[in-house]
Amino acid sequence: MLEIGIVIYPGVQQAAVLGLNDLFCVANTFSQKYQSNKDRLIRVSHWQQGSLLEDPIRIFDTVPDASPAPLSALIVPPSLREPAEVDATPQLTQWLTGLRAQGVVLGSVCAGAFVLASTGLMNGRKMTTHWAYADLLRQRFPEIQVDVNQLIIDDGDIITAGGLMSWTDLGLRLVHRLLGPTVMIDTARMLLVDPPGREQRYYSVFSPRLTHGDAFVLKVQHWLQATQAKDFTLSALAAHSGLEERTFLRRFQKATGMTPTAYCQHLRVGRAQELLQFSHASFDRIAWEVGYSDPGALRKIFTRIVGLTPGEYRRRFSASHATENA
């Protein structure tokens, strides 16, 4: 059998653990449908930290009477705790590193990324987590390339997934690898889950950095929020901050991680998302509302930032559409 392990740690989201059990059980049903034997089935085991001197120990197995099998993959599930409280012990770090050296595929979901990042295995590589935790992950692990636009990043030996519910995407990706695309598609259909291919940026909202401690930049950020960044120039922003233009530009980028232009674009697009979701206004009207005289310019920027065209975004997320389908 093909064994997938799940790490059980303090604060782990039990719904994700049990949901992964069920997802792989459904996948096995379809796998049996397409084969005459049971050679390609997934068994799930749960692993928990033992004493301080022990590696994690197996505490649950979906097929307890079967012969022991080497792990094909190990998943660090999401947590309901804040990422600051989610960390790996030295013993767990050593165990994960050893498994990866043996060819075991490692995966993380949401805040589970902080456990995986603690191993050092992600240094110099891309990974994703929940979009709300992106800045914290970057601060704690500056060697990692954090990309929260993507819902799942499959980097071969390591797979990371974004938000709390993206355990479905990680589970389906592993089913695709181990049992094939036909079984994955059937499993997704049975669970009424979109197959992998979505992007996390469809669901994220712009969350500006406000805890950087630069009072001059913060003053401008509050002003932009109040005016919805409708009318701005670099000289106007610098004047509002009380700094010389070059100094303001340098400090703004350091504090926010963005240029003033990109920052204002994100603010405007965020407002456009709101209007597309909760109003019936035409896109031309929305473009005018958020400060663009050329709707085509906003459409181009919106699609680049969100990953969907304004029309696609409205069809997927409008409140009236959700009410009609309720």
XYZ file of C-alpha atoms in Angstrom:
326
model
C 0.000 0.000 0.000
C 0.922 3.665 -0.375
C 1.113 5.317 3.037
C 0.485 8.995 3.758
C 1.287 10.234 7.252
C -0.316 13.200 9.010
C 1.502 15.029 11.826
C -0.619 15.591 14.937
C 0.654 18.536 16.989
C -0.884 20.852 19.645
C -3.587 23.030 18.092
C -3.865 21.022 14.867
C -7.137 21.535 12.976
C -8.969 18.262 13.555
C -11.395 18.919 10.691
C -8.458 18.892 8.252
C -7.044 15.681 9.735
C -10.364 13.841 9.526
C -11.156 15.420 6.166
C -7.909 14.098 4.685
C -8.763 10.645 6.049
C -12.109 10.808 4.236
C -10.656 12.229 1.016
C -8.142 9.397 0.708
C -10.869 6.861 1.578
C -13.006 8.176 -1.308
C -9.955 8.039 -3.602
C -9.406 4.385 -2.646
C -12.987 3.584 -3.655
C -12.365 4.886 -7.160
C -8.909 3.304 -7.330
C -10.458 -0.104 -6.628
C -13.000 0.551 -9.359
C -10.243 0.796 -11.968
C -8.069 -2.134 -10.856
C -8.536 -5.806 -10.087
C -6.196 -5.850 -7.062
C -5.525 -3.653 -4.074
C -1.895 -2.811 -4.742
C -2.529 0.873 -5.272
C -4.514 2.026 -2.287
C -3.682 4.744 0.220
C -3.450 4.020 3.914
C -3.330 6.945 6.324
C -1.342 7.055 9.541
C -1.194 9.741 12.228
C 2.075 10.611 13.940
C 2.559 12.409 17.244
C 5.630 13.612 19.112
C 6.746 11.068 21.691
C 9.044 11.812 24.602
C 11.819 14.356 24.211
C 14.235 11.601 23.182
C 11.967 9.864 20.663
C 10.965 10.431 17.072
C 7.245 10.947 16.462
C 5.309 7.737 16.978
C 2.415 6.221 15.008
C -0.830 6.700 16.965
C -3.421 5.818 14.298
C -3.579 3.739 11.131
C -6.534 3.314 8.760
C -5.319 -0.243 8.043
C -3.849 -1.343 11.388
C -3.500 -5.022 10.448
C -1.596 -4.416 7.221
C 2.139 -4.945 6.957
C 4.231 -1.870 7.719
C 4.838 0.318 4.669
C 7.340 3.119 4.107
C 5.819 6.579 3.983
C 5.185 8.003 0.520
C 4.229 11.437 1.868
C 3.867 13.267 5.180
C 1.489 16.200 5.721
C 1.757 18.957 8.337
C -1.918 20.076 8.572
C -3.221 23.554 9.432
C -3.696 24.867 12.939
C -6.401 26.925 14.630
C -3.702 28.696 16.630
C -1.816 31.795 15.540
C 1.386 30.979 13.600
C 3.499 32.486 16.392
C 2.402 29.525 18.525
C 3.077 26.942 15.810
C 6.641 25.704 15.780
C 8.613 22.519 15.334
C 10.582 20.887 18.142
C 14.211 19.953 17.344
C 13.173 16.284 17.335
C 10.351 16.887 14.848
C 12.652 18.995 12.652
C 15.257 16.233 12.607
C 12.602 13.620 11.785
C 11.150 15.648 8.901
C 14.618 16.303 7.489
C 15.447 12.600 7.663
C 12.211 11.602 5.914
C 12.853 14.030 3.091
C 16.351 12.545 2.676
C 14.677 9.135 2.281
C 12.512 10.419 -0.584
C 9.317 11.065 1.372
C 7.282 13.939 -0.073
C 6.616 16.595 2.590
C 3.524 18.802 2.546
C 2.109 21.642 4.638
C -1.201 23.475 4.818
C -1.756 27.047 6.052
C 0.084 27.629 9.375
C 1.673 24.193 8.995
C 4.110 26.036 6.727
C 5.815 27.429 9.845
C 6.638 23.902 11.026
C 8.047 22.990 7.623
C 9.949 26.281 7.365
C 11.581 25.594 10.749
C 13.467 22.672 9.211
C 15.484 24.940 6.911
C 14.509 22.753 3.964
C 12.651 25.646 2.324
C 15.560 28.111 2.330
C 16.016 29.504 -1.156
C 12.791 27.855 -2.332
C 9.198 28.933 -2.906
C 6.376 28.123 -0.535
C 2.881 29.349 0.230
C 0.749 29.745 3.335
C -2.449 31.588 4.218
C -2.282 35.057 2.658
C -2.851 36.653 6.083
C 0.364 35.023 7.391
C 2.622 35.988 4.483
C 4.424 38.877 6.178
C 5.031 36.917 9.365
C 6.465 33.979 7.406
C 8.766 36.338 5.498
C 9.923 38.014 8.712
C 10.652 34.761 10.530
C 12.219 33.005 7.548
C 13.763 35.637 5.232
C 15.575 32.972 3.172
C 12.257 31.602 1.880
C 10.520 32.926 -1.244
C 6.943 33.358 -0.006
C 4.308 33.414 -2.765
C 0.772 33.552 -1.385
C -0.839 34.268 -4.746
C -0.757 30.538 -5.392
C -3.078 28.194 -3.532
C -0.647 25.311 -3.911
C 3.037 25.130 -4.850
C 4.256 21.715 -5.952
C 8.038 21.797 -5.813
C 8.550 18.095 -6.385
C 9.716 16.788 -3.027
C 7.809 19.453 -1.061
C 4.231 20.641 -1.605
C 2.778 23.613 0.275
C -0.843 24.773 0.298
C -2.409 28.095 1.325
C -5.475 28.671 3.504
C -7.211 26.496 6.093
C -9.371 24.616 3.581
C -6.633 24.078 1.017
C -5.986 20.664 2.552
C -8.445 19.526 -0.131
C -6.107 20.813 -2.849
C -3.060 19.183 -1.261
C -4.952 15.913 -0.808
C -6.086 15.906 -4.441
C -2.554 16.686 -5.622
C -1.247 13.634 -3.730
C -4.066 11.481 -5.120
C -3.084 12.640 -8.613
C 0.524 11.623 -7.956
C -0.129 8.296 -6.304
C -3.327 7.042 -7.937
C -3.449 9.000 -11.202
C -5.473 11.852 -12.750
C -8.652 9.807 -13.381
C -8.994 8.856 -9.703
C -8.207 12.468 -8.687
C -10.928 13.907 -10.945
C -13.507 11.367 -9.737
C -12.610 12.096 -6.106
C -12.946 15.849 -6.666
C -16.332 15.398 -8.322
C -17.611 13.200 -5.517
C -16.540 15.766 -2.912
C -17.816 18.697 -5.043
C -14.376 20.308 -4.929
C -12.787 22.172 -7.818
C -9.723 20.236 -8.983
C -6.355 21.887 -8.269
C -5.654 24.948 -10.407
C -7.244 27.719 -8.362
C -5.185 30.611 -7.059
C -5.264 31.981 -3.524
C -5.214 35.571 -4.752
C -8.820 35.099 -5.992
C -9.848 35.047 -2.315
C -7.338 37.360 -0.645
C -7.896 40.986 0.251
C -5.224 43.655 0.361
C -3.881 43.942 3.912
C -1.371 46.802 4.096
C 1.489 46.659 6.571
C 0.724 49.091 9.374
C 3.029 47.902 12.152
C 6.346 48.973 10.606
C 6.831 51.847 13.065
C 7.509 54.625 10.529
C 5.116 57.414 11.588
C 5.728 59.455 8.422
C 4.746 56.565 6.146
C 1.837 55.571 8.385
C 0.432 59.100 8.100
C 0.368 58.756 4.306
C -1.181 55.269 4.496
C -4.040 56.581 6.638
C -4.562 59.445 4.203
C -4.629 57.105 1.200
C -7.122 54.853 2.969
C -9.390 57.812 3.748
C -9.264 59.155 0.176
C -9.261 55.656 -1.426
C -6.088 56.695 -3.285
C -8.156 58.410 -5.966
C -5.793 61.291 -6.596
C -2.138 60.811 -5.879
C 1.261 61.817 -7.203
C 4.646 61.112 -5.697
C 5.118 64.812 -4.928
C 1.720 64.991 -3.193
C 2.456 61.897 -1.095
C 5.889 63.172 -0.120
C 4.452 66.561 0.804
C 1.787 64.905 2.934
C 4.458 62.897 4.744
C 6.669 65.938 5.302
C 9.661 64.182 3.715
C 11.768 64.912 0.644
C 10.622 62.817 -2.353
C 13.598 60.456 -2.566
C 13.598 59.920 1.185
C 9.859 59.288 1.184
C 10.091 56.793 -1.689
C 12.869 54.840 0.024
C 11.123 54.759 3.396
C 7.723 53.909 1.902
C 9.110 50.892 0.045
C 11.011 49.710 3.104
C 7.958 50.053 5.369
C 5.278 48.618 3.056
C 7.260 46.361 0.727
C 5.689 48.142 -2.261
C 6.178 51.235 -4.393
C 3.584 53.990 -3.830
C 2.137 53.270 -7.297
C 1.692 49.553 -6.615
C 0.280 50.295 -3.161
C -2.341 52.668 -4.564
C -3.211 50.191 -7.316
C -3.874 47.509 -4.705
C -6.069 49.896 -2.690
C -8.096 50.815 -5.768
C -8.449 47.212 -6.911
C -9.573 46.242 -3.419
C -12.319 48.868 -3.584
C -13.289 47.644 -7.076
C -13.576 44.088 -5.713
C -15.999 45.353 -3.061
C -18.151 47.139 -5.619
C -18.169 44.154 -7.978
C -19.198 41.894 -5.117
C -21.854 44.041 -3.438
C -23.238 46.398 -6.104
C -24.865 46.166 -9.532
C -22.922 49.119 -10.947
C -21.392 48.751 -14.402
C -17.640 48.284 -14.597
C -17.267 51.687 -16.276
C -19.039 53.241 -13.293
C -16.873 51.274 -10.861
C -13.710 52.406 -12.654
C -14.812 56.026 -12.231
C -15.682 55.435 -8.567
C -12.180 54.142 -7.765
C -10.363 56.888 -9.664
C -9.800 55.562 -13.192
C -11.053 57.570 -16.179
C -10.037 54.678 -18.456
C -11.895 51.429 -17.563
C -9.466 49.492 -19.771
C -6.531 50.531 -17.588
C -8.308 49.321 -14.431
C -9.342 46.076 -16.143
C -5.711 45.333 -17.008
C -4.435 46.124 -13.495
C -7.338 44.241 -11.841
C -6.654 41.092 -13.876
C -2.933 41.216 -13.096
C -3.441 41.616 -9.341
C -6.498 39.386 -8.762
C -5.871 36.753 -11.426
C -9.449 37.025 -12.744
C -11.053 39.543 -15.078
C -13.601 41.844 -13.398
C -16.417 39.928 -15.116
C -15.097 36.566 -13.910
C -14.678 37.960 -10.401
C -18.269 39.246 -10.291
C -19.691 35.950 -11.581
C -17.770 34.008 -8.952
C -18.124 36.249 -5.911
C -21.072 38.634 -6.257
C -23.382 38.625 -3.231
C -26.480 38.601 -5.442
C -25.196 35.498 -7.257
C -24.656 33.750 -3.907
C -28.191 34.667 -2.806
C -29.703 33.340 -6.036
C -27.902 30.023 -5.582
C -28.745 29.695 -1.881
